[in-house]
Short mmCIF file of C-alpha atoms and ligand atoms in Angstrom, two decimals:
data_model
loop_
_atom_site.label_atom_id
_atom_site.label_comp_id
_atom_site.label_asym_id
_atom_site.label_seq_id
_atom_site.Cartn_x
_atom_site.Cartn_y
_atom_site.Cartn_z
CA UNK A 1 123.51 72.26 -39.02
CA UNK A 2 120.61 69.83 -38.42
CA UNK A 3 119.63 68.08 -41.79
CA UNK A 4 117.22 67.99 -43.46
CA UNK A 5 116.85 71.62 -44.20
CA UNK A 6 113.53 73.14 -43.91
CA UNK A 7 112.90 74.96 -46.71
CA UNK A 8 108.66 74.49 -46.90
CA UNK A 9 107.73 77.84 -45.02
CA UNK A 10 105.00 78.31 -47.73
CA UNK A 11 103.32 74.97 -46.00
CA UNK A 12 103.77 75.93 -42.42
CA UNK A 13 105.97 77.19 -40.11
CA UNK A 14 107.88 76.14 -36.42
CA UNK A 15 106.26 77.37 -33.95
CA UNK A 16 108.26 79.76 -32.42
CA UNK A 17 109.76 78.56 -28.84
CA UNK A 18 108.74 81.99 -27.43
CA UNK A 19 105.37 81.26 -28.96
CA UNK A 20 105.09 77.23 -27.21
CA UNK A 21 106.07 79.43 -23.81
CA UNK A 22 103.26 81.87 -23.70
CA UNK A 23 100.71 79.02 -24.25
CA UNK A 24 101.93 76.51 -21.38
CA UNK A 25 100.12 77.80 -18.51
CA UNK A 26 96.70 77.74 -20.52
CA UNK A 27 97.01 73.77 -21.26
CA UNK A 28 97.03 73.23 -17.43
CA UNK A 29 97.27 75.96 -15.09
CA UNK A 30 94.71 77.93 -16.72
CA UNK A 31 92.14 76.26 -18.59
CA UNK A 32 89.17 76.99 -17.99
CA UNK A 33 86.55 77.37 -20.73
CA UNK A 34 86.32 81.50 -21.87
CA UNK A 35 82.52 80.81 -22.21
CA UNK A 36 82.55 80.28 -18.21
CA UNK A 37 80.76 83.09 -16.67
CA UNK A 38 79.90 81.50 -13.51
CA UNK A 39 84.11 81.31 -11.75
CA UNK A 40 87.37 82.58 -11.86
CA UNK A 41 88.74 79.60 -14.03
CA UNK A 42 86.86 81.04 -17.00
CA UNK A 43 87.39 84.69 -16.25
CA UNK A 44 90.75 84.24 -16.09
CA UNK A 45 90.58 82.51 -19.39
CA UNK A 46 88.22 84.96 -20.85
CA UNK A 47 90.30 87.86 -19.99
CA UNK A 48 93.44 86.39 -21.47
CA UNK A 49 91.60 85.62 -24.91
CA UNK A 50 89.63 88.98 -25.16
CA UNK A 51 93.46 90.43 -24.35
CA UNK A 52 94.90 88.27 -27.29
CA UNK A 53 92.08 89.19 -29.68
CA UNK A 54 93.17 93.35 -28.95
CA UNK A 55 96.52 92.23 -29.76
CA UNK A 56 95.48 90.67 -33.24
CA UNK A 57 93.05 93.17 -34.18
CA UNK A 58 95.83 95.77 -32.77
CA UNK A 59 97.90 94.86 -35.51
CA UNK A 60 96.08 94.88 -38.43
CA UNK A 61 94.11 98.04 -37.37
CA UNK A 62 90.94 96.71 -36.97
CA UNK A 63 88.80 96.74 -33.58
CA UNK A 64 88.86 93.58 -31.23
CA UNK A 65 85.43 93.39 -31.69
CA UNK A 66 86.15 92.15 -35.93
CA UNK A 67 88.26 89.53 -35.04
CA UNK A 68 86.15 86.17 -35.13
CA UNK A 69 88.12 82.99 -34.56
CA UNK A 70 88.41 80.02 -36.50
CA UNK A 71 90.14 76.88 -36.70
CA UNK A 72 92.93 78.28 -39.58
CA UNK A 73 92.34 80.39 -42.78
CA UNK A 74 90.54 77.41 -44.33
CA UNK A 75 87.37 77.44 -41.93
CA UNK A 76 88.10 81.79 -42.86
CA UNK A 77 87.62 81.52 -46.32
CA UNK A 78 84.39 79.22 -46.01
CA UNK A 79 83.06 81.36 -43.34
CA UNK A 80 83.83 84.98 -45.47
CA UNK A 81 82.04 82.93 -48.79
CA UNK A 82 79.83 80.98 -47.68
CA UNK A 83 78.71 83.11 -44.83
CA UNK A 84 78.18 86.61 -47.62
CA UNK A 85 76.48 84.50 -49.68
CA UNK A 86 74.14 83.60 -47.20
CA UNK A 87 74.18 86.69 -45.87
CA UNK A 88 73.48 89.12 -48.97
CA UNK A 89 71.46 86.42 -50.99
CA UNK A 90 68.55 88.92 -51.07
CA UNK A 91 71.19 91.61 -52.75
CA UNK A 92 72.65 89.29 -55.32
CA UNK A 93 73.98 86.45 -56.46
CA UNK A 94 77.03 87.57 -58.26
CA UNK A 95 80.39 87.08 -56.91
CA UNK A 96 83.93 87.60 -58.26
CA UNK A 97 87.52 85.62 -57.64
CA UNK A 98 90.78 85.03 -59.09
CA UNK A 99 92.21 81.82 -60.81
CA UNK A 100 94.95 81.48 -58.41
CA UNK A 101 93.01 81.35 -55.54
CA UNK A 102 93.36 78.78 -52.51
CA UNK A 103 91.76 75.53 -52.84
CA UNK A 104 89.85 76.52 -49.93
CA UNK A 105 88.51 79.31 -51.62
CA UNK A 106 87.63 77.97 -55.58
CA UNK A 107 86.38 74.82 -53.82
CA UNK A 108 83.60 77.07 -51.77
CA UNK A 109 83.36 79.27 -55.20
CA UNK A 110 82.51 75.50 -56.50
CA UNK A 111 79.51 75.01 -54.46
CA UNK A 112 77.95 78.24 -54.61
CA UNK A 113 77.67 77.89 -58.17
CA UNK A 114 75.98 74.40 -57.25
CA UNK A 115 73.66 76.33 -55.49
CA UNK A 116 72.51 79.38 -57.70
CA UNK A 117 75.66 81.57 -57.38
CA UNK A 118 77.29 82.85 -60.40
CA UNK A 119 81.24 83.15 -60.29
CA UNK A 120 83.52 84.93 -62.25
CA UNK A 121 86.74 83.93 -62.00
CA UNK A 122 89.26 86.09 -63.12
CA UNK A 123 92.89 85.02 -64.97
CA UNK A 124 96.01 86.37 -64.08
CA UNK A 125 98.69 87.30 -65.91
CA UNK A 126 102.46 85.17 -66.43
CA UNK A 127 103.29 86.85 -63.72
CA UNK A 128 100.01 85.46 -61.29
CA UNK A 129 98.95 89.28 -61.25
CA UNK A 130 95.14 90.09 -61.46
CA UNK A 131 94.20 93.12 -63.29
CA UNK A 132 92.25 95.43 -61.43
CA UNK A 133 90.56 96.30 -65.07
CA UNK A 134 89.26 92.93 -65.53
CA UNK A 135 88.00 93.35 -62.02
CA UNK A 136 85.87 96.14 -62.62
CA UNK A 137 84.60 94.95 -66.02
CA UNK A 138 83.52 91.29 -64.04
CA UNK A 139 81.41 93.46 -62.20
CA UNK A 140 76.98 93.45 -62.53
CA UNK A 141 74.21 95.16 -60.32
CA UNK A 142 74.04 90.97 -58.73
CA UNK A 143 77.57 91.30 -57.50
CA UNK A 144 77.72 91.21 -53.85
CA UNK A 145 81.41 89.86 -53.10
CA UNK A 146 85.16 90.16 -54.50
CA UNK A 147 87.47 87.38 -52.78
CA UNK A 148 91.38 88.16 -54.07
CA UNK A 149 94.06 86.87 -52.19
CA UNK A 150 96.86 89.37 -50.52
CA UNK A 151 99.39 87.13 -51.66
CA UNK A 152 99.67 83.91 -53.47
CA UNK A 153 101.02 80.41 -51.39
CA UNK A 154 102.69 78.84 -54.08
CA UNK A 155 104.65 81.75 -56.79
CA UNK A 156 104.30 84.13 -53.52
CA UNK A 157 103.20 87.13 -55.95
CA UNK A 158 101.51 89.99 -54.56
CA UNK A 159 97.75 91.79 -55.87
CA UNK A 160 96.91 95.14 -55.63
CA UNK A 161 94.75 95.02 -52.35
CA UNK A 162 94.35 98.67 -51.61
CA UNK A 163 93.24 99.06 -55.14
CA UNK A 164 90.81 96.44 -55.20
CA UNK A 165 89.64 97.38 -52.26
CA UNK A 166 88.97 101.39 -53.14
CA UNK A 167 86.93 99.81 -56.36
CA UNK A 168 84.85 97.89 -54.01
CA UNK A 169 83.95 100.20 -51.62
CA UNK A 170 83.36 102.85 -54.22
CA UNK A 171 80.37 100.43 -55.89
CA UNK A 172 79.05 99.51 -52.76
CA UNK A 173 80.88 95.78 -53.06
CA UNK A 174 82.42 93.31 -49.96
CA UNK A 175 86.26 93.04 -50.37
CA UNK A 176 87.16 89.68 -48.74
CA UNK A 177 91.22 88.78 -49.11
CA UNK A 178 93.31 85.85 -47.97
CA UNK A 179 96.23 87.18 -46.22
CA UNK A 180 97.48 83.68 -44.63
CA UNK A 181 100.78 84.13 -46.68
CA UNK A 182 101.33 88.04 -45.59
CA UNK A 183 99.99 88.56 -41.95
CA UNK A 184 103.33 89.24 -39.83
CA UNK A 185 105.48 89.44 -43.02
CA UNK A 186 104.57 92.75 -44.90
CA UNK A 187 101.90 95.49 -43.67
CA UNK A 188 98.68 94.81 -43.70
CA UNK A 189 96.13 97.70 -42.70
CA UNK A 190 92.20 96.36 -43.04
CA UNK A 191 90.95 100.13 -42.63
CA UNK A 192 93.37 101.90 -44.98
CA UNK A 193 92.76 99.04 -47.95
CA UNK A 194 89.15 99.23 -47.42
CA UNK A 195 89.10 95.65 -46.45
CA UNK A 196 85.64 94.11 -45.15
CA UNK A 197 86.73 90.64 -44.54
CA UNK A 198 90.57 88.99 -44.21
CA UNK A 199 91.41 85.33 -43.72
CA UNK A 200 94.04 84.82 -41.17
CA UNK A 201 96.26 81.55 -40.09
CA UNK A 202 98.54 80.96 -37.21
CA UNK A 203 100.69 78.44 -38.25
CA UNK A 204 102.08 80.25 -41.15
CA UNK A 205 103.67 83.18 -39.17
CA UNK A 206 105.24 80.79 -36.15
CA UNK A 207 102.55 79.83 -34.21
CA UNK A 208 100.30 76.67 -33.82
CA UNK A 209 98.34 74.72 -35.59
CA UNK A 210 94.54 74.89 -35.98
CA UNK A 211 93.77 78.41 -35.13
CA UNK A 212 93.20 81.35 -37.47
CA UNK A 213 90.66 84.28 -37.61
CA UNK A 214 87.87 85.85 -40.25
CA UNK A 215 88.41 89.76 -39.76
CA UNK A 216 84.58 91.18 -40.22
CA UNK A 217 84.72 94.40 -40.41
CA UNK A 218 81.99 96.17 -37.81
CA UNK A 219 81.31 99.87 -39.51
CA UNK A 220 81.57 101.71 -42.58
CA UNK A 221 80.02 99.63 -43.52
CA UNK A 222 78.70 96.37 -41.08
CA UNK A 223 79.55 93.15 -42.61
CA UNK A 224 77.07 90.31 -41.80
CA UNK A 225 78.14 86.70 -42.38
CA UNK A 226 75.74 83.87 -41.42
CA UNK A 227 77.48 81.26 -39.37
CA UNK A 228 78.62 78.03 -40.77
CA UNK A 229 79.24 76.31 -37.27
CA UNK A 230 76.30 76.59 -35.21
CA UNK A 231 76.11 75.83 -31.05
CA UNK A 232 76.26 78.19 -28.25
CA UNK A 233 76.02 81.78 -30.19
CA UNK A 234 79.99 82.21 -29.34
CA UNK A 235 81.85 84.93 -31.56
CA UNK A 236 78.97 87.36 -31.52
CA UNK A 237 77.01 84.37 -33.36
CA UNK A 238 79.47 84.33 -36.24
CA UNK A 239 81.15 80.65 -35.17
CA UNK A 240 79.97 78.40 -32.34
CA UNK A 241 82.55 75.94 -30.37
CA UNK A 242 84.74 76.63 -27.38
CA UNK A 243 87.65 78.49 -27.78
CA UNK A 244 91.05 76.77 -27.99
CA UNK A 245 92.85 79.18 -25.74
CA UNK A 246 95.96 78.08 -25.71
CA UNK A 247 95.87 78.07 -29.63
CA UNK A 248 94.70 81.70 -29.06
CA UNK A 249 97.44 82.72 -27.01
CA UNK A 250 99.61 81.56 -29.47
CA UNK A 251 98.65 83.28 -31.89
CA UNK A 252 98.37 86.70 -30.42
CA UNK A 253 102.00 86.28 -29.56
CA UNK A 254 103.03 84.86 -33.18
CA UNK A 255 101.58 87.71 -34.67
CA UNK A 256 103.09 90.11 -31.97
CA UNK A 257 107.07 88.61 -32.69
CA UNK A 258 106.47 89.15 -36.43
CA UNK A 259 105.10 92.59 -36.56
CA UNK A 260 108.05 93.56 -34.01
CA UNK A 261 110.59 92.51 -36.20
CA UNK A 262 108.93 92.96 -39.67
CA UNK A 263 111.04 95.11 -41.60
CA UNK A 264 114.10 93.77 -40.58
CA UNK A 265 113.43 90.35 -40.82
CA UNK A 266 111.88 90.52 -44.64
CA UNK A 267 115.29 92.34 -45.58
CA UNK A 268 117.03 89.39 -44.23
CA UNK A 269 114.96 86.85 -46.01
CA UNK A 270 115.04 89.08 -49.08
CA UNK A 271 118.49 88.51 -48.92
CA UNK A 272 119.57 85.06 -48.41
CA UNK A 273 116.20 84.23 -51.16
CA UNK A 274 118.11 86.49 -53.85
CA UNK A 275 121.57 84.72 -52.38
CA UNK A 276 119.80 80.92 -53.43
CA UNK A 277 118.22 82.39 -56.23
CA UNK A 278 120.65 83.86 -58.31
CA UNK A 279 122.71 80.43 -57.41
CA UNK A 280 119.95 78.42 -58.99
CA UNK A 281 119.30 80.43 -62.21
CA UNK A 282 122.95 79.95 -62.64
CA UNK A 283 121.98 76.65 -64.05
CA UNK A 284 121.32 76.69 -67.86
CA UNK A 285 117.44 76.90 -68.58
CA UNK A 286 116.34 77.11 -64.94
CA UNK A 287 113.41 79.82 -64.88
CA UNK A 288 111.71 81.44 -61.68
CA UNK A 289 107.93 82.18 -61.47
CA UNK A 290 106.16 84.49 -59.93
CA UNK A 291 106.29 88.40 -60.38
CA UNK A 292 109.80 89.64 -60.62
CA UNK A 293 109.22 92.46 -58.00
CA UNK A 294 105.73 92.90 -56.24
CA UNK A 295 105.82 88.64 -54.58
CA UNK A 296 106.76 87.84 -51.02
CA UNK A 297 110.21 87.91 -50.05
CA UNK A 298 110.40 84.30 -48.75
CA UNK A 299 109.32 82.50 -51.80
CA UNK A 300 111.42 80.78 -54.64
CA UNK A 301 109.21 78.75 -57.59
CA UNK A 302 111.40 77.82 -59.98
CA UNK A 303 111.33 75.26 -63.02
CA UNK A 304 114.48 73.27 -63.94
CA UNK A 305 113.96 72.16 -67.33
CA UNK A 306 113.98 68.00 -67.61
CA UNK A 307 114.34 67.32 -63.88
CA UNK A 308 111.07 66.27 -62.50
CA UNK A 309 110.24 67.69 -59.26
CA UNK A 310 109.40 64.21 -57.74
CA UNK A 311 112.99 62.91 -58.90
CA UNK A 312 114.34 65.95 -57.58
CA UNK A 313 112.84 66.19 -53.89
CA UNK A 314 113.77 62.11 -53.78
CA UNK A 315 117.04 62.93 -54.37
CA UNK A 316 117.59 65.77 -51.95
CA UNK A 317 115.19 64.05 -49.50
CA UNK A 318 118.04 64.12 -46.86
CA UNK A 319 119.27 67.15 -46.98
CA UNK A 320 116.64 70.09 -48.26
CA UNK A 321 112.66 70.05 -47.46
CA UNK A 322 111.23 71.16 -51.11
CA UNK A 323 107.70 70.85 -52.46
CA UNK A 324 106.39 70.69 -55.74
CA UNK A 325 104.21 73.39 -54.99
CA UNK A 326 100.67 73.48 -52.77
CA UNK A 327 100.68 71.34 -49.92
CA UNK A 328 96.98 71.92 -50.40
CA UNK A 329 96.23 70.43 -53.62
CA UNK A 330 98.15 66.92 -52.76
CA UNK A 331 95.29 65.58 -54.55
CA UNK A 332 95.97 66.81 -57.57
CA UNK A 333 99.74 65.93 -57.65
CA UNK A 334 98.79 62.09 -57.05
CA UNK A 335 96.99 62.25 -59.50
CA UNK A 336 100.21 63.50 -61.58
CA UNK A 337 98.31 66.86 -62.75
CA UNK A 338 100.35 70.30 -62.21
CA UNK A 339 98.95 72.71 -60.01
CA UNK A 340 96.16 75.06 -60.97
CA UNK A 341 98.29 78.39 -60.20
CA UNK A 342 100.95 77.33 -62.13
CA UNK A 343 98.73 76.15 -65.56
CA UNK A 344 97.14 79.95 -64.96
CA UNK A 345 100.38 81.81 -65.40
CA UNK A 346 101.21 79.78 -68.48
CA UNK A 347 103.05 76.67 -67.66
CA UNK A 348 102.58 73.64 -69.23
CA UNK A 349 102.62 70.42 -67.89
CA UNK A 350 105.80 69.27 -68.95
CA UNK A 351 107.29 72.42 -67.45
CA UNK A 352 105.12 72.22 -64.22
CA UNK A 353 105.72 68.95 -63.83
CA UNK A 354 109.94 70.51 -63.50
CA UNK A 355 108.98 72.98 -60.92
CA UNK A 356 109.28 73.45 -57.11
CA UNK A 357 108.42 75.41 -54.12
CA UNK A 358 111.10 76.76 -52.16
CA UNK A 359 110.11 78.56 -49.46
CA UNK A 360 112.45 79.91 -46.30
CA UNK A 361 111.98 81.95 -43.39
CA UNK A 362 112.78 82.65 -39.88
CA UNK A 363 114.98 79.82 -38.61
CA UNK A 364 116.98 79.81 -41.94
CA UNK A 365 120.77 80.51 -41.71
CA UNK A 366 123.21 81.64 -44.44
CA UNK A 367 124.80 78.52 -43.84
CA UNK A 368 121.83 76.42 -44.82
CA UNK A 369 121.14 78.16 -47.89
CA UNK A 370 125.05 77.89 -48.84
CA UNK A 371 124.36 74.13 -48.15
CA UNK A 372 120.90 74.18 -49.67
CA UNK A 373 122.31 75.65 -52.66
CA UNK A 374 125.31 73.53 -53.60
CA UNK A 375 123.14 70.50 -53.15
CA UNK A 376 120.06 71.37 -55.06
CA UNK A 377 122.28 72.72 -58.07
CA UNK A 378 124.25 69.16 -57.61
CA UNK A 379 121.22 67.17 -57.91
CA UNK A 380 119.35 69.08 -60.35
CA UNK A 381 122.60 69.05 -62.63
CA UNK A 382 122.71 65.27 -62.38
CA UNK A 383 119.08 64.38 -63.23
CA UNK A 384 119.32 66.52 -65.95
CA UNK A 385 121.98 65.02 -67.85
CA UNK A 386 120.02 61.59 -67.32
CA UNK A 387 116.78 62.67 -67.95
CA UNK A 388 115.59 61.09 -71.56
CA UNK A 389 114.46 64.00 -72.93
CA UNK A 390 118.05 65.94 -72.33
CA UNK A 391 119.47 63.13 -74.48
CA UNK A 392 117.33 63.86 -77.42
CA UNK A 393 117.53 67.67 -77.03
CA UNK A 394 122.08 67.26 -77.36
CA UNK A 395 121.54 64.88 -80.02
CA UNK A 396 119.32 66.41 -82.05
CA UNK A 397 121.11 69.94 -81.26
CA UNK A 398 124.08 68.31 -83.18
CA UNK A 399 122.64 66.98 -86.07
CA UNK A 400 120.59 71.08 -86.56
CA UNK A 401 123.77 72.30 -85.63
CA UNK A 402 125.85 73.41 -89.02
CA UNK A 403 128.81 72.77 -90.38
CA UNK A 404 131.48 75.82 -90.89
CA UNK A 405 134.56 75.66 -92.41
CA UNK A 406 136.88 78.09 -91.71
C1 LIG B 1 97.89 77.77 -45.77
C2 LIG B 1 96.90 78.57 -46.50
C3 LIG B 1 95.53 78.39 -46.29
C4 LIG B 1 94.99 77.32 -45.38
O1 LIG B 1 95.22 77.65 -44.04
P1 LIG B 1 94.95 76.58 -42.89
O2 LIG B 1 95.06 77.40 -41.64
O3 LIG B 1 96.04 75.58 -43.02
O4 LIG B 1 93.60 76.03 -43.08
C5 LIG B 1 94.66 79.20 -46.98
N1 LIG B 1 95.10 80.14 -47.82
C6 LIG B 1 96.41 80.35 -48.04
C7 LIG B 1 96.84 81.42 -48.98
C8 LIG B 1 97.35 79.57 -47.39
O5 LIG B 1 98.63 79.77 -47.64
#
C-alpha cells in the first residue's frame, strides 16, 4: 500500500493508465491541428476528434453534433450562463439557480446580476435537496434559464433532474445542469431528462486535465449560446481555439471505461463508502451530511464534533488525502469561513469548521479504507479529547450531572 491514501476523488481523479495510452500517439505521432483542412496531418487529427466527440455524445444520448468542447466544466458553466443570457436577452432577463451551486456557476450568476439579470437562487433543504415546488413558484414570464446541478461536489447529494427538466420544457424554459460529479458514475440521458445544456469535465471520471464539454442541445428545441471565446468560428461558432486533441482523446476514452463498468463499479464504491462510513459514525457525535439515500456513492462529508478539520488533515497528512470540503472555494477556507454548501444545509460554523470531504473511487482498495479507517478514527479520537471545548463540555457534564443515591 502506497501512502498517502488518496481519498480526494471529489477534487479530481488519476488519470486512468489506459486513458494516458490512448492519448500518446496524438502528442507526437499525430498532431496535427483538427482545424487543418489543407493535409493528412490534420485529417488524421480531425477524424480522430470528430470520432471521440460520437463517443461522448454516444453516451449521454445526445448527437455528436451537441457536444462543444471546453477547457473543463468551469469554462461549461460560463459558456451555458453567460452564453443564454446573451443569447435570449431579448426573451428575458430572469434566471433561476440553487444555493449549492459550483463556484463557477453562482460566481457567473454574480455578474449577470451586475449586468441587469435577475437571479433567484433557490435554498435547499438539510439534506442539500432543491424542491422542485420552489422551482416552479421562482418562476416569471422574464425567466429564460434554470441552472441545477446533477449532483453536488462537496455532500455528493443528488436533485431531481428529470423532474426539473419536464417543468422546464413544459413552460417553454432552458434546463442547464452540472453533471461534472455524475458523468461515467450514474446514468445520465440528456434526451430522456429533457436536458438543453450539461456541463461536463474530464478529470473527474479518470481522464486529463483541462478538457470538458457544454452539451447544447440541437432540436426540440435549438439552443443558441453566444460564444464567450472568440477566434476562428471553431465548435460551430460556440468556442474558438484549437483543439487539444490529445486531451480529447482522453476523454472520449475516460468516459468510455466508466460507462463500461458503471454499475458494477458504483456497487463496489457503494460498498467500501458504507464499510468507512459506518466505521466513522462509530465515533460518539460524528454526523454525516448529505442526503441519506438519493447522493453519489463515492462521497463521505462528515462532521466530528471538536476536531477541526485543519488539525485533523495535519495530523493524517501522511497517511489519508482528506479535504475540508471544495477544492474550489480555497479562498474562502483561508479566509477561515465554512463553505457555502455546507452553511445552506444548516451547519454552523463551529460545526463546519469540524467537517471533511472524503471522497474515494476507482483505485481504492479494501485495504486502504481498512487503513484509512483505523487511522482517521485514531486521530479524530485524539484531537478530540484535547480540543478545549471537549474539556468544558466533560466538566460541565459533571457538575449538570445529578446526584442519586441508591
Ligand atoms: C470540479 C467541478 C467543476 C469544475 O470543473 P473544472 O473542469 O475543474 O473546471 C464544476 N462543477 C462541479 C460540480 C465540479 O465538481
Amino acid at each position: 500500500m502506497k501512502l498517502p491514501i488518496y481519498m480526494d476523488y471529489n477534487a479530481t481523479t488519476p488519470t486512468d493508465p489506459q486513458v494516458v495510452e490512448a492519448m500518446m500517439p496524438f502528442f507526437n505521432e499525430h498532431f496535427g491541428n483538427a482545424a487543418s483542412r489543407q493535409h493528412a496531418f490534420g485529417w488524421i487529427a480531425e477524424e480522430a476528434v470528430e470520432n471521440a466527440r460520437k463517443t461522448i455524445a454516444k453516451r449521454i444520448n445526445a448527437e455528436a453534433k451537441e457536444i462543444v468542447f471546453t477547457s473543463g466544466a468551469t469554462e461549461s458553466n460560463n459558456l451555458a450562463l453567460k452564453g443564454v443570457a446573451e443569447a435570449y436577452r431579448s426573451k428575458g432577463n430572469h434566471i433561476i439557480t440553487g444555493v449549492t451551486e459550483h463556484k463557477s456557476v453562482l460566481d457567473v450568476c454574480s455578474s449577470l446580476e451586475r449586468n441587469g439579470f435577475r437571479v433567484s437562487y433557490i435554498p435547499v433543504d438539510e439534506y442539500g435537496a432543491v424542491n422542485l415546488e420552489q422551482i416552479r413558484d421562482a418562476i416569471t414570464e422574464n425567466t429564460i434559464l434554470v441552472s441545477v446541478m446533477t449532483a453536488n461536489n462537496e455532500i455528493g447529494t443528488l436533485a431531481p433532474v428529470a423532474e426539473i427538466g419536464r417543468l422546464c420544457s413544459e413552460r417553454g424554459i432552458l434546463y442547464h445542469t452540472d453533471a461534472t460529479q455524475c458523468v461515467g458514475k450514474i446514468p445520465v440521458e440528456v434526451d430522456s431528462m429533457n436536458i438543453h445544456l450539461m456541463s461536463m469535465s474530464a478529470h473527474k471520471l479518470y481522464g486529463p486535465k483541462g478538457i470538458g464539454a457544454l452539451y447544447v442541445r440541437s432540436k426540440n428545441p435549438r439552443v443558441k449560446v453566444t460564444e464567450q471565446i472568440g477566434g476562428g468560428g471553431h465548435e460551430n461558432g460556440m468556442r474558438s481555439g484549437t483543439l487539444n486533441v490529445p486531451a480529447i482523446i482522453g476523454f472520449a476514452k475516460a468516459i468510455e471505461i466508466a460507462i463500461q463498468n458503471m454499475s458494477g463499479e458504483s456497487a463496489r464504491v457503494a460498498s467500501l463508502r458504507d464499510t468507512l462510513e459506518h466505521q466513522l459514525l462509530a465515533m460518539e457525535g460524528t454526523r454525516c451530511n448529505g442526503h441519506p439515500t438519493q447522493r453519489m456513492a463515492n462521497n463521505i462529508n462528515i462532521t466530528f464534533p471538536n476536531v477541526p478539520a485543519d488539525d485533523l488533515m495535519m495530523a493524517l497528512k501522511k497517511d489519508v488525502a482528506i479535504s475540508s470540503g471544495s477544492a474550489c472555494s480555497s479562498a474562502d477556507a483561508a479566509a477561515g469561513k465554512i463553505s457555502h454548501v455546507l452553511r445552506a444545509i444548516g451547519i454552523n460554523d463551529e460545526a463546519g469548521r469540524c467537517t471533511v470531504r472524503i471522497g474515494i473511487g476507482r483505485f481504492t482498495t479494501k485495504e486502504e479504507i481498512e487503513y484509512a479507517g483505523k487511522k482517521i478514527v485514531a486521530a479524530a479520537g485524539r484531537l478530540q479529547k484535547t480540543s478545549p471545548r471537549h474539556q468544558i463540555e466533560k466538566n460541565s457534564k459533571h457538575l449538570t450531572t445529578p446526584i442519586t443515591t441508591r
